Tab-separated table of N, CA and C in Angstrom:
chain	number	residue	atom	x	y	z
E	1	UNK	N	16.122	13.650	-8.984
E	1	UNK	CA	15.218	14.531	-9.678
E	1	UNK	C	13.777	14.187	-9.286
E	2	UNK	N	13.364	15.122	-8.925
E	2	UNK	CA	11.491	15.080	-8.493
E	2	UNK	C	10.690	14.914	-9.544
E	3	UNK	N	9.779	13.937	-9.748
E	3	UNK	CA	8.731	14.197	-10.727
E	3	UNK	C	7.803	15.671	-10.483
E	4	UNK	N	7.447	16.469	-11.277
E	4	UNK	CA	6.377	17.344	-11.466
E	4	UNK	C	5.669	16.510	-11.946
E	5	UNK	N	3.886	16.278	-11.845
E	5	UNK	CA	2.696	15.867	-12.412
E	5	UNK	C	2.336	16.534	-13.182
E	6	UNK	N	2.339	17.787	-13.444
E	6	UNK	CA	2.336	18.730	-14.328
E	6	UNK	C	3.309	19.174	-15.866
E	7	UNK	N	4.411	18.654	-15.557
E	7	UNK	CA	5.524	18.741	-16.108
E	7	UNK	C	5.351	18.534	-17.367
E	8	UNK	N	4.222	17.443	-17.793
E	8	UNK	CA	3.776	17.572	-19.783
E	8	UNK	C	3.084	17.998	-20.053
E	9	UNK	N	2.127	18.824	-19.119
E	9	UNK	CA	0.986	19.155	-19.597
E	9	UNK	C	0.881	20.331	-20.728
E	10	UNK	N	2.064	20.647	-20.703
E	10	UNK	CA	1.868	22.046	-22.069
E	10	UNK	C	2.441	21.246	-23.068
E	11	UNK	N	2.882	20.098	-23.456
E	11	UNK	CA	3.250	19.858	-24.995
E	11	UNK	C	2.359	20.105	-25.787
E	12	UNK	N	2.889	20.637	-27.071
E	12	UNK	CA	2.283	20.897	-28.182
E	12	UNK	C	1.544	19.658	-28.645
E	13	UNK	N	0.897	19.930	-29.429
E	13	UNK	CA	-0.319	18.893	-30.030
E	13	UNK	C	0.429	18.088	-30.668
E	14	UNK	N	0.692	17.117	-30.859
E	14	UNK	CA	1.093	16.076	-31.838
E	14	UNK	C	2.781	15.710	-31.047
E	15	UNK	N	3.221	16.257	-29.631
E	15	UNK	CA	4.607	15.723	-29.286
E	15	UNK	C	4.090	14.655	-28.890
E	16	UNK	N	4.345	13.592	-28.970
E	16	UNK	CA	5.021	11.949	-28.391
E	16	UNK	C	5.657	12.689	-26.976
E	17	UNK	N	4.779	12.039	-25.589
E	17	UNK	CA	4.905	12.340	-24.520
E	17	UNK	C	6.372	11.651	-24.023
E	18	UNK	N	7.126	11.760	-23.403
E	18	UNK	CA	8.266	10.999	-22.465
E	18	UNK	C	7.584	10.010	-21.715
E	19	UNK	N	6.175	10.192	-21.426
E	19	UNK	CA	5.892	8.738	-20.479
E	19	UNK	C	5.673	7.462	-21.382
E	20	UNK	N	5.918	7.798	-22.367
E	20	UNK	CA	5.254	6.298	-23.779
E	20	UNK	C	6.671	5.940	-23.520
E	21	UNK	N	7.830	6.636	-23.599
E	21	UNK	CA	9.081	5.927	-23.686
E	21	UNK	C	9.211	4.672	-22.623
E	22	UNK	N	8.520	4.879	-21.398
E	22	UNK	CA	8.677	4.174	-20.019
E	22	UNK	C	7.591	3.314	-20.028
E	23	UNK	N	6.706	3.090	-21.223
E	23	UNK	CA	5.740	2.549	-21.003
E	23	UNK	C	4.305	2.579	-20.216
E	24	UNK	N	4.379	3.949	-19.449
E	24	UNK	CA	3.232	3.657	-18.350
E	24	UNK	C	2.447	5.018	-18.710
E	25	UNK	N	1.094	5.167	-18.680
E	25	UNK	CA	0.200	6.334	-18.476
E	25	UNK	C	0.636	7.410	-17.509
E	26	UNK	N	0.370	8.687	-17.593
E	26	UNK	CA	0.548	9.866	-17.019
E	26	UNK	C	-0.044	9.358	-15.480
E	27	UNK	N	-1.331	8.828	-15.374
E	27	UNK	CA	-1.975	8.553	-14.118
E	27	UNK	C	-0.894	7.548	-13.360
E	28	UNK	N	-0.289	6.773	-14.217
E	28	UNK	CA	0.504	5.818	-13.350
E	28	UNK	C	1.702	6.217	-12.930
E	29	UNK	N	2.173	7.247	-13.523
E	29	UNK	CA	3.625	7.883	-13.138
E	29	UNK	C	3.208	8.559	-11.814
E	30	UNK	N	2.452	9.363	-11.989
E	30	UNK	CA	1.841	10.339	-11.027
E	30	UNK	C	1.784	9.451	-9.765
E	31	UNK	N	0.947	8.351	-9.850
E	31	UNK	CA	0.589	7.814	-8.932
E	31	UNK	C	2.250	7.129	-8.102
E	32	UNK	N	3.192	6.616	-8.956
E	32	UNK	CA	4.068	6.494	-8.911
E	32	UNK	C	4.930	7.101	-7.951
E	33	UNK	N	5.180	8.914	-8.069
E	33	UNK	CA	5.668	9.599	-7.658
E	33	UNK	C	5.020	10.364	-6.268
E	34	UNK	N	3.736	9.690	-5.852
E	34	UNK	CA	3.088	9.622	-5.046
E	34	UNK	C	3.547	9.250	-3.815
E	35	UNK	N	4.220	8.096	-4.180
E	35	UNK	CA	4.170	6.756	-3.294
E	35	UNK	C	5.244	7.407	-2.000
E	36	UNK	N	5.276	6.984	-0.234
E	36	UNK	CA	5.603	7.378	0.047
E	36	UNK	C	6.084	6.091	1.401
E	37	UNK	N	7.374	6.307	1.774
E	37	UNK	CA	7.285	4.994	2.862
E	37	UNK	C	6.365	5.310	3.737
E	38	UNK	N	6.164	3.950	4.631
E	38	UNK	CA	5.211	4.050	5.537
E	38	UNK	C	5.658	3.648	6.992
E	39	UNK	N	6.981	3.536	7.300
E	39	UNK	CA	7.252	3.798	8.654
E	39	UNK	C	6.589	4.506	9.377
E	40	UNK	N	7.413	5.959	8.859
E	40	UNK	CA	6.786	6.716	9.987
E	40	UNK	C	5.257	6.576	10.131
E	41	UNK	N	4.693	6.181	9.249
E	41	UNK	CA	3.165	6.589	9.634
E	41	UNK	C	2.821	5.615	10.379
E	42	UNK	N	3.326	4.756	10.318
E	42	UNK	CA	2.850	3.276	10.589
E	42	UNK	C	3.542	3.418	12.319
E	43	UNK	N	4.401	4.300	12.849
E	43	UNK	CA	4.499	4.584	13.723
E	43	UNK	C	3.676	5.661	14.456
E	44	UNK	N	3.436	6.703	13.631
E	44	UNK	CA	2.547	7.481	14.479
E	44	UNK	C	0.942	7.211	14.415
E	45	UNK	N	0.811	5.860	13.809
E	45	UNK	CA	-0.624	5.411	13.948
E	45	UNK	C	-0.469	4.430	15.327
E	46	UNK	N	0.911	4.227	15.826
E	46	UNK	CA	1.184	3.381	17.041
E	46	UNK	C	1.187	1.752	17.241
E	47	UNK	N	1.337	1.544	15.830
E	47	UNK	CA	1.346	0.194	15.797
E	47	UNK	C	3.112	-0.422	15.742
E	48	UNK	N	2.599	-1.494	16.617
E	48	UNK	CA	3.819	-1.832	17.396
E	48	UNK	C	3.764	-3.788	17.400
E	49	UNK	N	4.755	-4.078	17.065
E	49	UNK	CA	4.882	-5.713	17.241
E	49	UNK	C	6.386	-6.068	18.083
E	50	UNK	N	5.774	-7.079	18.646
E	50	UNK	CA	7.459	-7.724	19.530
E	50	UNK	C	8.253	-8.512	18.650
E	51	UNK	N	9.745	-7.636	18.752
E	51	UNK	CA	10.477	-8.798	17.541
E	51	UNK	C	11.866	-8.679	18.396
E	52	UNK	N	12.108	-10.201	18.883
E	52	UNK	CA	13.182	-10.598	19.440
E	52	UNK	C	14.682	-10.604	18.904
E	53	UNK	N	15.684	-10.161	19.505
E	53	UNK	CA	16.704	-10.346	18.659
E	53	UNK	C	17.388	-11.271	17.716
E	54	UNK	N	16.766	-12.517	17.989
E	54	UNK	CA	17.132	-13.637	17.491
E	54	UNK	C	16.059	-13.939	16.343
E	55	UNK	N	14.931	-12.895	16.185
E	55	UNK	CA	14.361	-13.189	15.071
E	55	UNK	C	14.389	-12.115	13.889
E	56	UNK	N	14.167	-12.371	13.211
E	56	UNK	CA	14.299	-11.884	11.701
E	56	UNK	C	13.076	-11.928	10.639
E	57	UNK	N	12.543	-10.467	10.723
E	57	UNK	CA	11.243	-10.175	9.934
E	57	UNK	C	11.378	-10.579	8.243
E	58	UNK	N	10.687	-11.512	7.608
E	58	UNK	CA	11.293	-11.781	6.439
E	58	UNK	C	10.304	-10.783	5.391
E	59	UNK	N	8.937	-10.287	5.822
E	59	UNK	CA	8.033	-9.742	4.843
E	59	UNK	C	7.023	-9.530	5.183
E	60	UNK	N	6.364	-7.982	4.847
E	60	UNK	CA	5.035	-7.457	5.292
E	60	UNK	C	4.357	-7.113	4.776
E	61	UNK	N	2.932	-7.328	4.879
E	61	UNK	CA	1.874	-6.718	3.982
E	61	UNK	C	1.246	-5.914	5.333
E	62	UNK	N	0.735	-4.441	4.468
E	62	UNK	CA	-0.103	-3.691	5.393
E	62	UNK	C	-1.285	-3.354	4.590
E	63	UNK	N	-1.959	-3.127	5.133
E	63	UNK	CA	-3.475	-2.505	4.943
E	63	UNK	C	-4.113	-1.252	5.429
E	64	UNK	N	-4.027	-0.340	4.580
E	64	UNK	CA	-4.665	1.061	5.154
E	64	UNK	C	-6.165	1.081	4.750
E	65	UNK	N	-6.524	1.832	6.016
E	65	UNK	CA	-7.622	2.227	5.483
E	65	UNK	C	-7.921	4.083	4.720
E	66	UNK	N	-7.345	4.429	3.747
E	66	UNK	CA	-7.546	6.323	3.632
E	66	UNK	C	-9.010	6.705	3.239
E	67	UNK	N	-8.790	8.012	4.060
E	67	UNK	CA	-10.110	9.008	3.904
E	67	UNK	C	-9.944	9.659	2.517
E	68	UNK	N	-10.257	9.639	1.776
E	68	UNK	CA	-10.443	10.307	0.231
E	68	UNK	C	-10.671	11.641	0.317
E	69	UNK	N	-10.306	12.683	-0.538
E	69	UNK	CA	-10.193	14.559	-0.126
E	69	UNK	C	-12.133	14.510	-0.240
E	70	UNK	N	-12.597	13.518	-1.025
E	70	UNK	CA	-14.334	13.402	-1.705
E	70	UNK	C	-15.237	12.756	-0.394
E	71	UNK	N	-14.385	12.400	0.542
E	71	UNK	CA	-14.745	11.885	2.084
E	71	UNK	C	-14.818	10.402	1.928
E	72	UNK	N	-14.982	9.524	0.624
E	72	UNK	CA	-14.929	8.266	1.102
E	72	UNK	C	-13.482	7.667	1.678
E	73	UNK	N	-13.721	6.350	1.809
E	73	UNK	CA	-12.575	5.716	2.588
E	73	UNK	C	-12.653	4.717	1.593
E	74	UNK	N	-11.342	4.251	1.646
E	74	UNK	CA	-10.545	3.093	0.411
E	74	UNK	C	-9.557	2.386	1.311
E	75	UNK	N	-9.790	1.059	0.790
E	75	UNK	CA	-8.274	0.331	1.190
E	75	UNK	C	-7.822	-0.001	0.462
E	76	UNK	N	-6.708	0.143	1.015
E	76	UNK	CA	-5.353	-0.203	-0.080
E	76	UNK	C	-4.143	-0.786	0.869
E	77	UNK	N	-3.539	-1.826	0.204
E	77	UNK	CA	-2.788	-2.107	0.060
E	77	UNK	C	-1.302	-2.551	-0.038
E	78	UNK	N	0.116	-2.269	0.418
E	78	UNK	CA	1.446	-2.263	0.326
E	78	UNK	C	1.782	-3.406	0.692
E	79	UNK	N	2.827	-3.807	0.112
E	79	UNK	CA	3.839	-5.024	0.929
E	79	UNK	C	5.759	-4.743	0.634
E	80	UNK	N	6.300	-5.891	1.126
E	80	UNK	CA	7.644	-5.707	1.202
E	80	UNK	C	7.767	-6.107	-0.559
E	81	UNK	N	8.931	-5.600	-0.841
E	81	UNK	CA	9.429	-6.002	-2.476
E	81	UNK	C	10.373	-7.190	-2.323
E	82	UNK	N	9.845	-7.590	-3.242
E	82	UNK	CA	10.045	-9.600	-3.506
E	82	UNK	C	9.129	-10.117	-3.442
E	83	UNK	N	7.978	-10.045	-2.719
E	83	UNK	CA	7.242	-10.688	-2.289
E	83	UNK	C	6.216	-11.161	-3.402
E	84	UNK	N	5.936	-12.594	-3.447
E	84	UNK	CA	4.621	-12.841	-4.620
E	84	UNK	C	4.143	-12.413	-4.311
E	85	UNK	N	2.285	-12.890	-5.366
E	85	UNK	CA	1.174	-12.923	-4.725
E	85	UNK	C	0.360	-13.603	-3.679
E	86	UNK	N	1.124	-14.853	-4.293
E	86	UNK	CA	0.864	-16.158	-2.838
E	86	UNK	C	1.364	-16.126	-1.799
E	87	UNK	N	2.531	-15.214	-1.931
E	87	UNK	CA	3.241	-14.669	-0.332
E	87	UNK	C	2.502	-14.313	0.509
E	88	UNK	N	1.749	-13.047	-0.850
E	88	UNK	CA	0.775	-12.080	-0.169
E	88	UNK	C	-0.713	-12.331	0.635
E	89	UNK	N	-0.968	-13.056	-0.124
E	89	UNK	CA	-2.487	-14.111	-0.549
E	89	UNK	C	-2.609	-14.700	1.347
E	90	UNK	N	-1.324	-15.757	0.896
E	90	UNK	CA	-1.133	-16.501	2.017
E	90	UNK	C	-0.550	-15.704	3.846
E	91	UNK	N	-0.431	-14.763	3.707
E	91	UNK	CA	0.104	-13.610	4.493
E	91	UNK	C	-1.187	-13.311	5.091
E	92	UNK	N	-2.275	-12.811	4.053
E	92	UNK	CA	-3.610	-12.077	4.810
E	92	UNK	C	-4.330	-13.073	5.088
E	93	UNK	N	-4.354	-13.924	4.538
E	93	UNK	CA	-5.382	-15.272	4.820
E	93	UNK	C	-4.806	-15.795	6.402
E	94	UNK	N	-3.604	-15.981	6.751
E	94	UNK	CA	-3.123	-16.416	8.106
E	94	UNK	C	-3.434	-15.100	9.070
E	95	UNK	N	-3.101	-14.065	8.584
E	95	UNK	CA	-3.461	-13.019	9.983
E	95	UNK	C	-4.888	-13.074	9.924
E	96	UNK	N	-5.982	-13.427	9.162
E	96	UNK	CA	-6.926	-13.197	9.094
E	96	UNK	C	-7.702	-14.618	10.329
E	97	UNK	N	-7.126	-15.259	9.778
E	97	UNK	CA	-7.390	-16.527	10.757
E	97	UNK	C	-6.830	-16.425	11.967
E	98	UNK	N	-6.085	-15.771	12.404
E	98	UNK	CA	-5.500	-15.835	13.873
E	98	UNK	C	-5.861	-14.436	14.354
E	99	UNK	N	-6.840	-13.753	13.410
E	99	UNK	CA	-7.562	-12.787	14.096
E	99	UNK	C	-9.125	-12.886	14.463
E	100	UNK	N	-9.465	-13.808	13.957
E	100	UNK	CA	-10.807	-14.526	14.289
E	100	UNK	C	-11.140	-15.357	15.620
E	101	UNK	N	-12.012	-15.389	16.252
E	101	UNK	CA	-12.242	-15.409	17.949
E	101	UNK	C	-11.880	-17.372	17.634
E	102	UNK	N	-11.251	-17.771	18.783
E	102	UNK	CA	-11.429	-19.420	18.818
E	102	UNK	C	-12.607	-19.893	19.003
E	103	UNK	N	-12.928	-20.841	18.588
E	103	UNK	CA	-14.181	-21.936	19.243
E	103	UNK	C	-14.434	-21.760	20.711
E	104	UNK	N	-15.384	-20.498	21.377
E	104	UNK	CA	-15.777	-20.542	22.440
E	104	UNK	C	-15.194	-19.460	23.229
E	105	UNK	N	-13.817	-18.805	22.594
E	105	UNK	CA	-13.238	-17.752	23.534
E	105	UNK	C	-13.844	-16.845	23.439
E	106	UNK	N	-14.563	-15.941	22.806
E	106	UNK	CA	-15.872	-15.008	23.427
E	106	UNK	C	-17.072	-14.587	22.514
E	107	UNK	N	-17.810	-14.270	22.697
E	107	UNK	CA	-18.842	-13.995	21.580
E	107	UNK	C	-18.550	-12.583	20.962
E	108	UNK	N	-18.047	-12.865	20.042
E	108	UNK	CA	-17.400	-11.670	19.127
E	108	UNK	C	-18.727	-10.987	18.446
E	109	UNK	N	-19.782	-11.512	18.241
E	109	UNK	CA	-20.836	-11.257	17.756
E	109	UNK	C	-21.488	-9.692	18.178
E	110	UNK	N	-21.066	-9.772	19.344
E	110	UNK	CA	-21.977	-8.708	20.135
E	110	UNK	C	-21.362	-7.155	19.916
């Protein structure tokens, strides 16, 4: 069954919404029903890594950057499910460091 975002918006004044039952705000369902994998995109943005048969991807965090319909740009966010925060934490902090120039390999500055 598909969420509609729309789907409570005509209750009468005083109904007790279906999203209180689930605990979460209308914005968070919505946002919820939003959500969309990111393979494919993550393929037709052309990003590509070497993974050998003998190895085994255990968990990913990605980082988008989106254009907003208002024109700004936002990042956000996703990772694999299981994953902590310190998974996560520790995930961007290492690509972040092995994306930073070595001591002397070129002047990144420029």
């Amino acid at each position: 069954m598909r969420f509609r975002p729309d789907a409570y918006d005509d209750l009468p004044s005083g109904t007790v919404s279906p999203l209180r039952n689930v605990g979460m705000t209308r914005e968070e369902v919505v946002a919820v029903a939003q959500r969309r994998e990111l393979g494919q995109l993550i393929d037709e943005l052309g990003v590509r890594q070497q993974i050998d048969p003998d190895e085994t991807v255990c968990g990913a965090v990605v980082l988008l950057t989106v254009e907003e319909p208002d024109g700004h740009i936002s990042l956000r966010c996703a990772w694999s499910d299981g994953m902590t925060w310190i998974e996560r934490i520790g995930l961007l902090r290492a690509a972040e460091r092995a994306e930073l120039p070595a001591d002397g390999a070129h002047d990144w500055r420029v």
